[in-house]
mmCIF file of C-alpha atoms and ligand atoms in Angstrom:
data_model
loop_
_atom_site.group_PDB
_atom_site.id
_atom_site.type_symbol
_atom_site.label_atom_id
_atom_site.label_comp_id
_atom_site.label_asym_id
_atom_site.label_seq_id
_atom_site.Cartn_x
_atom_site.Cartn_y
_atom_site.Cartn_z
ATOM 1 C CA MET A 1 -12.251 -1.339 93.107
ATOM 2 C CA LYS A 2 -11.429 1.566 90.819
ATOM 3 C CA ARG A 3 -11.751 4.881 92.584
ATOM 4 C CA LYS A 4 -12.840 8.022 90.740
ATOM 5 C CA GLY A 5 -10.160 10.684 90.499
ATOM 6 C CA ILE A 6 -9.401 13.418 93.016
ATOM 7 C CA LEU A 7 -10.016 17.102 92.511
ATOM 8 C CA PHE A 8 -8.013 19.715 94.420
ATOM 9 C CA VAL A 9 -8.980 23.368 94.339
ATOM 10 C CA ILE A 10 -6.507 26.030 95.449
ATOM 11 C CA SER A 11 -7.772 29.561 96.047
ATOM 12 C CA SER A 12 -6.458 32.703 97.659
ATOM 13 C CA PRO A 13 -6.817 36.411 97.136
ATOM 14 C CA SER A 14 -4.816 37.659 94.168
ATOM 15 C CA GLY A 15 -1.145 37.720 95.249
ATOM 16 C CA GLY A 16 -1.737 35.032 97.883
ATOM 17 C CA GLY A 17 0.644 32.655 96.112
ATOM 18 C CA LYS A 18 -1.580 30.218 94.133
ATOM 19 C CA THR A 19 0.456 30.329 90.934
ATOM 20 C CA THR A 20 3.786 29.952 92.725
ATOM 21 C CA VAL A 21 2.514 27.131 94.934
ATOM 22 C CA CYS A 22 0.822 25.241 92.065
ATOM 23 C CA GLN A 23 3.992 25.435 89.972
ATOM 24 C CA GLU A 24 6.110 24.026 92.799
ATOM 25 C CA ILE A 25 3.652 21.228 93.612
ATOM 26 C CA LEU A 26 3.369 20.255 89.938
ATOM 27 C CA LYS A 27 7.164 20.106 89.568
ATOM 28 C CA GLU A 28 7.249 17.468 92.280
ATOM 29 C CA SER A 29 4.080 15.524 91.448
ATOM 30 C CA SER A 30 4.084 14.005 87.977
ATOM 31 C CA ASP A 31 0.774 12.243 88.682
ATOM 32 C CA LEU A 32 -1.075 15.509 89.278
ATOM 33 C CA ALA A 33 -2.584 17.334 86.275
ATOM 34 C CA TYR A 34 -3.130 21.100 86.166
ATOM 35 C CA SER A 35 -6.374 22.393 84.732
ATOM 36 C CA ILE A 36 -5.556 25.232 82.341
ATOM 37 C CA SER A 37 -8.322 27.815 82.425
ATOM 38 C CA VAL A 38 -9.797 29.779 79.556
ATOM 39 C CA THR A 39 -9.779 33.554 79.961
ATOM 40 C CA SER A 40 -10.930 36.608 78.070
ATOM 41 C CA ARG A 41 -8.140 38.763 79.551
ATOM 42 C CA ARG A 42 -5.051 39.677 77.535
ATOM 43 C CA PRO A 43 -1.841 37.717 78.191
ATOM 44 C CA ARG A 44 0.687 39.358 80.543
ATOM 45 C CA PRO A 45 4.299 39.584 79.414
ATOM 46 C CA GLY A 46 5.825 36.108 79.671
ATOM 47 C CA GLU A 47 2.512 34.260 79.704
ATOM 48 C CA LYS A 48 2.077 31.511 77.149
ATOM 49 C CA GLU A 49 -1.034 30.282 75.346
ATOM 50 C CA GLY A 50 -1.876 26.744 76.462
ATOM 51 C CA ARG A 51 0.521 26.846 79.409
ATOM 52 C CA ASP A 52 -0.781 29.647 81.623
ATOM 53 C CA TYR A 53 -4.211 30.044 80.049
ATOM 54 C CA PHE A 54 -6.122 29.568 76.827
ATOM 55 C CA PHE A 55 -6.675 33.194 75.786
ATOM 56 C CA VAL A 56 -9.900 33.855 73.880
ATOM 57 C CA SER A 57 -12.027 36.834 72.812
ATOM 58 C CA GLU A 58 -15.222 37.821 74.675
ATOM 59 C CA GLU A 59 -17.235 36.447 71.721
ATOM 60 C CA GLU A 60 -15.467 33.094 71.863
ATOM 61 C CA PHE A 61 -15.986 32.951 75.645
ATOM 62 C CA ASP A 62 -19.741 33.509 75.111
ATOM 63 C CA LYS A 63 -19.858 30.663 72.591
ATOM 64 C CA ARG A 64 -18.151 28.298 75.026
ATOM 65 C CA ILE A 65 -20.663 29.181 77.759
ATOM 66 C CA GLN A 66 -23.512 28.458 75.362
ATOM 67 C CA ARG A 67 -21.951 25.107 74.433
ATOM 68 C CA ASP A 68 -21.734 24.236 78.186
ATOM 69 C CA GLU A 69 -17.962 23.818 77.921
ATOM 70 C CA PHE A 70 -17.194 25.106 81.437
ATOM 71 C CA ALA A 71 -17.361 23.227 84.736
ATOM 72 C CA GLU A 72 -17.648 26.748 86.179
ATOM 73 C CA TRP A 73 -16.832 30.256 85.090
ATOM 74 C CA ALA A 74 -16.665 33.656 86.782
ATOM 75 C CA GLN A 75 -16.203 37.347 86.123
ATOM 76 C CA ILE A 76 -13.127 38.586 88.009
ATOM 77 C CA HIS A 77 -11.487 42.020 87.931
ATOM 78 C CA GLY A 78 -13.422 42.833 84.765
ATOM 79 C CA HIS A 79 -12.464 39.664 82.867
ATOM 80 C CA ARG A 80 -13.946 36.200 82.528
ATOM 81 C CA TYR A 81 -12.258 32.932 83.498
ATOM 82 C CA GLY A 82 -13.563 29.383 83.078
ATOM 83 C CA THR A 83 -12.544 25.798 83.868
ATOM 84 C CA PRO A 84 -12.807 23.520 80.807
ATOM 85 C CA ARG A 85 -15.266 20.744 81.724
ATOM 86 C CA LYS A 86 -14.070 18.079 79.263
ATOM 87 C CA PHE A 87 -10.475 17.850 80.538
ATOM 88 C CA LEU A 88 -11.638 17.906 84.158
ATOM 89 C CA GLU A 89 -14.207 15.141 83.772
ATOM 90 C CA GLU A 90 -12.051 12.969 81.521
ATOM 91 C CA THR A 91 -9.200 13.134 84.054
ATOM 92 C CA LEU A 92 -11.497 12.296 86.964
ATOM 93 C CA ASN A 93 -13.230 9.479 85.083
ATOM 94 C CA ALA A 94 -9.831 7.976 84.292
ATOM 95 C CA GLY A 95 -9.043 7.993 88.054
ATOM 96 C CA GLY A 96 -6.497 10.843 87.802
ATOM 97 C CA ALA A 97 -5.779 13.707 90.196
ATOM 98 C CA ILE A 98 -6.243 17.280 89.072
ATOM 99 C CA ILE A 99 -5.486 20.668 90.595
ATOM 100 C CA LEU A 100 -7.451 23.848 89.882
ATOM 101 C CA ASP A 101 -6.364 27.423 90.583
ATOM 102 C CA VAL A 102 -9.669 29.294 90.725
ATOM 103 C CA ASP A 103 -11.170 32.174 92.667
ATOM 104 C CA VAL A 104 -13.624 31.802 95.540
ATOM 105 C CA GLN A 105 -16.751 31.903 93.350
ATOM 106 C CA GLY A 106 -15.301 29.170 91.143
ATOM 107 C CA ALA A 107 -14.298 27.021 94.108
ATOM 108 C CA LEU A 108 -17.799 27.131 95.567
ATOM 109 C CA LYS A 109 -19.366 26.191 92.240
ATOM 110 C CA ILE A 110 -16.929 23.276 91.913
ATOM 111 C CA LYS A 111 -17.752 22.111 95.456
ATOM 112 C CA GLU A 112 -21.441 22.095 94.574
ATOM 113 C CA ARG A 113 -20.972 20.242 91.321
ATOM 114 C CA TYR A 114 -18.198 17.794 92.325
ATOM 115 C CA GLU A 115 -18.956 16.773 95.897
ATOM 116 C CA SER A 116 -15.659 15.032 96.513
ATOM 117 C CA ALA A 117 -13.556 18.116 95.649
ATOM 118 C CA CYS A 118 -10.938 19.061 98.265
ATOM 119 C CA LEU A 119 -10.808 22.840 98.737
ATOM 120 C CA ILE A 120 -7.611 24.492 99.991
ATOM 121 C CA PHE A 121 -7.433 28.190 100.852
ATOM 122 C CA LEU A 122 -4.064 29.946 100.928
ATOM 123 C CA LEU A 123 -3.929 32.825 103.381
ATOM 124 C CA PRO A 124 -1.363 35.597 103.298
ATOM 125 C CA PRO A 125 0.442 36.061 106.662
ATOM 126 C CA SER A 126 -1.084 39.561 106.883
ATOM 127 C CA PHE A 127 -2.802 42.146 104.729
ATOM 128 C CA GLU A 128 0.438 44.164 104.626
ATOM 129 C CA VAL A 129 2.405 41.174 103.318
ATOM 130 C CA LEU A 130 -0.270 40.572 100.690
ATOM 131 C CA ALA A 131 -0.024 44.197 99.537
ATOM 132 C CA SER A 132 3.749 44.035 99.389
ATOM 133 C CA ARG A 133 3.742 40.725 97.430
ATOM 134 C CA LEU A 134 1.222 42.122 94.943
ATOM 135 C CA LYS A 135 3.272 45.268 94.433
ATOM 136 C CA GLY A 136 6.500 43.255 94.289
ATOM 137 C CA ARG A 137 5.109 41.042 91.505
ATOM 138 C CA LYS A 138 4.983 44.145 89.247
ATOM 139 C CA THR A 139 2.351 42.678 86.929
ATOM 140 C CA ASP A 140 -0.459 45.069 87.780
ATOM 141 C CA ASP A 141 -0.636 48.854 87.806
ATOM 142 C CA GLU A 142 -1.563 50.785 90.951
ATOM 143 C CA THR A 143 -5.312 50.821 90.197
ATOM 144 C CA ASP A 144 -5.294 47.072 89.608
ATOM 145 C CA VAL A 145 -3.414 46.446 92.852
ATOM 146 C CA GLU A 146 -5.995 48.541 94.745
ATOM 147 C CA LEU A 147 -8.833 46.607 93.100
ATOM 148 C CA ARG A 148 -7.240 43.282 94.050
ATOM 149 C CA LEU A 149 -6.651 44.401 97.659
ATOM 150 C CA ARG A 150 -10.237 45.590 98.076
ATOM 151 C CA ARG A 151 -11.507 42.305 96.745
ATOM 152 C CA ALA A 152 -9.109 40.367 99.006
ATOM 153 C CA ARG A 153 -10.900 41.581 102.156
ATOM 154 C CA LYS A 154 -14.127 39.949 100.990
ATOM 155 C CA GLU A 155 -12.397 36.814 99.712
ATOM 156 C CA LEU A 156 -10.620 36.199 103.026
ATOM 157 C CA ALA A 157 -14.008 35.908 104.712
ATOM 158 C CA SER A 158 -14.889 33.013 102.380
ATOM 159 C CA ARG A 159 -12.242 30.705 103.766
ATOM 160 C CA LYS A 160 -14.878 29.127 106.027
ATOM 161 C CA HIS A 161 -16.258 27.262 103.018
ATOM 162 C CA TYR A 162 -12.935 25.485 102.427
ATOM 163 C CA HIS A 163 -11.708 22.184 103.870
ATOM 164 C CA HIS A 164 -8.174 23.437 104.615
ATOM 165 C CA ALA A 165 -6.703 26.891 105.292
ATOM 166 C CA ILE A 166 -2.928 27.218 105.002
ATOM 167 C CA VAL A 167 -0.968 30.369 105.806
ATOM 168 C CA ASN A 168 1.589 31.032 103.078
ATOM 169 C CA ARG A 169 4.555 32.336 105.125
ATOM 170 C CA GLU A 170 7.669 30.454 104.084
ATOM 171 C CA LEU A 171 7.151 28.943 100.634
ATOM 172 C CA SER A 172 8.855 25.607 101.406
ATOM 173 C CA GLN A 173 6.683 25.151 104.508
ATOM 174 C CA THR A 174 3.512 25.929 102.509
ATOM 175 C CA ILE A 175 4.476 23.330 99.889
ATOM 176 C CA GLU A 176 5.044 20.695 102.585
ATOM 177 C CA GLU A 177 1.653 21.434 104.134
ATOM 178 C CA ILE A 178 -0.145 21.169 100.803
ATOM 179 C CA LYS A 179 1.678 17.960 99.954
ATOM 180 C CA ALA A 180 0.506 16.548 103.296
ATOM 181 C CA VAL A 181 -3.103 17.441 102.465
ATOM 182 C CA ILE A 182 -2.772 15.822 99.024
ATOM 183 C CA ALA A 183 -1.240 12.670 100.520
ATOM 184 C CA ALA A 184 -4.004 12.430 103.132
ATOM 185 C CA GLU A 185 -6.688 12.896 100.488
ATOM 186 C CA ARG A 186 -5.183 10.126 98.363
ATOM 187 C CA ARG A 187 -5.372 7.760 101.363
ATOM 188 C CA ARG A 188 -9.030 8.518 101.988
ATOM 189 C CA VAL A 189 -11.155 5.363 101.637
HETATM 190 P P1 ADP B 201 -1.436 34.476 92.915
HETATM 191 O O1 ADP B 201 -1.250 33.459 91.826
HETATM 192 O O2 ADP B 201 -2.239 33.942 94.080
HETATM 193 O O3 ADP B 201 -1.995 35.781 92.439
HETATM 194 P P2 ADP B 201 1.493 34.579 92.976
HETATM 195 O O4 ADP B 201 1.867 33.135 92.996
HETATM 196 O O5 ADP B 201 1.639 35.327 91.697
HETATM 197 O O6 ADP B 201 0.008 34.792 93.562
HETATM 198 O O7 ADP B 201 2.325 35.286 94.136
HETATM 199 C C1 ADP B 201 2.341 36.706 94.287
HETATM 200 C C2 ADP B 201 3.776 37.163 94.536
HETATM 201 O O8 ADP B 201 4.187 36.724 95.831
HETATM 202 C C3 ADP B 201 4.769 36.600 93.539
HETATM 203 O O9 ADP B 201 5.723 37.602 93.226
HETATM 204 C C4 ADP B 201 5.421 35.429 94.285
HETATM 205 O O10 ADP B 201 6.743 35.211 93.872
HETATM 206 C C5 ADP B 201 5.373 35.931 95.736
HETATM 207 N N1 ADP B 201 5.228 34.835 96.723
HETATM 208 C C6 ADP B 201 4.354 33.782 96.692
HETATM 209 N N2 ADP B 201 4.500 33.017 97.803
HETATM 210 C C7 ADP B 201 5.467 33.582 98.546
HETATM 211 C C8 ADP B 201 6.079 33.262 99.824
HETATM 212 N N3 ADP B 201 5.705 32.201 100.546
HETATM 213 N N4 ADP B 201 7.041 34.075 100.276
HETATM 214 C C9 ADP B 201 7.428 35.164 99.568
HETATM 215 N N5 ADP B 201 6.912 35.532 98.376
HETATM 216 C C10 ADP B 201 5.937 34.759 97.864
HETATM 217 P P1 5GP B 202 -5.016 36.326 87.069
HETATM 218 O O1 5GP B 202 -5.656 37.275 86.122
HETATM 219 O O2 5GP B 202 -4.232 37.022 88.158
HETATM 220 O O3 5GP B 202 -4.245 35.217 86.372
HETATM 221 O O4 5GP B 202 -6.186 35.550 87.834
HETATM 222 C C1 5GP B 202 -7.175 36.283 88.499
HETATM 223 C C2 5GP B 202 -8.034 35.326 89.294
HETATM 224 O O5 5GP B 202 -8.724 34.419 88.421
HETATM 225 C C3 5GP B 202 -7.282 34.424 90.288
HETATM 226 O O6 5GP B 202 -7.954 34.522 91.542
HETATM 227 C C4 5GP B 202 -7.437 33.038 89.724
HETATM 228 O O7 5GP B 202 -7.496 32.029 90.743
HETATM 229 C C5 5GP B 202 -8.772 33.148 89.036
HETATM 230 N N1 5GP B 202 -8.993 32.126 88.014
HETATM 231 C C6 5GP B 202 -8.122 31.656 87.096
HETATM 232 N N2 5GP B 202 -8.713 30.736 86.334
HETATM 233 C C7 5GP B 202 -9.984 30.600 86.777
HETATM 234 C C8 5GP B 202 -11.108 29.805 86.384
HETATM 235 O O8 5GP B 202 -11.071 28.997 85.476
HETATM 236 N N3 5GP B 202 -12.260 29.989 87.079
HETATM 237 C C9 5GP B 202 -12.385 30.871 88.113
HETATM 238 N N4 5GP B 202 -13.554 30.957 88.728
HETATM 239 N N5 5GP B 202 -11.349 31.638 88.519
HETATM 240 C C10 5GP B 202 -10.174 31.507 87.844
#
């Protein structure tokens, strides 16, 4: 019997470690596809079109909403981000496994729309560690860091909607825990 694919959603507050964790997991799992989101924000130094995001204008983002091209989309920190529906559904229909790095609003919309989605929440070890990782990343100015920290307090409360909550202390340990969740999900009948 052919099983439909598996959908993993990884969320955390900004700076919680989603990008780092997804990159590590993808390096080790060639049978896991990453869903590249569309965003209306500008690329950060070092970010590449079609690898990190598909970068589009606000007008183009509007058009894609009207054409129902997103499985979900959300407004975050003043910019819009969306998950392309076609790639997601084609991968699932072909029986593949796919991983999404989306915020809490996006994860909840995905859970509603794709009932079998497995939602994983990455928690920082403490608020202080989160602040220090965000500052250490040096990609956002002070105002942006403050905005992300304020938002993090609300997002942390949303972890109750997820299937798994993993504290991101030591990176290698976090990766092992996520791999265990993925392996268990693949064995589910
Ligand atoms: P997100 O994608 O959730 O915003 P990032 O993956 O960019 O978060 O991580 C934020 C910062 O924290 C990065 O500089 C990253 O290298 C660092 N980081 C992530 N996980 C860990 C960890 N387990 N231990 C130490 N630093 C980490
Ligand atoms: P950043 O600008 O730091 O790359 O991402 C900001 C936030 O947008 C992160 O929490 C990230 O998970 C979220 N995000 C990225 N892509 C998507 C998406 O397609 N949909 C939703 N809802 N959130 C996304």
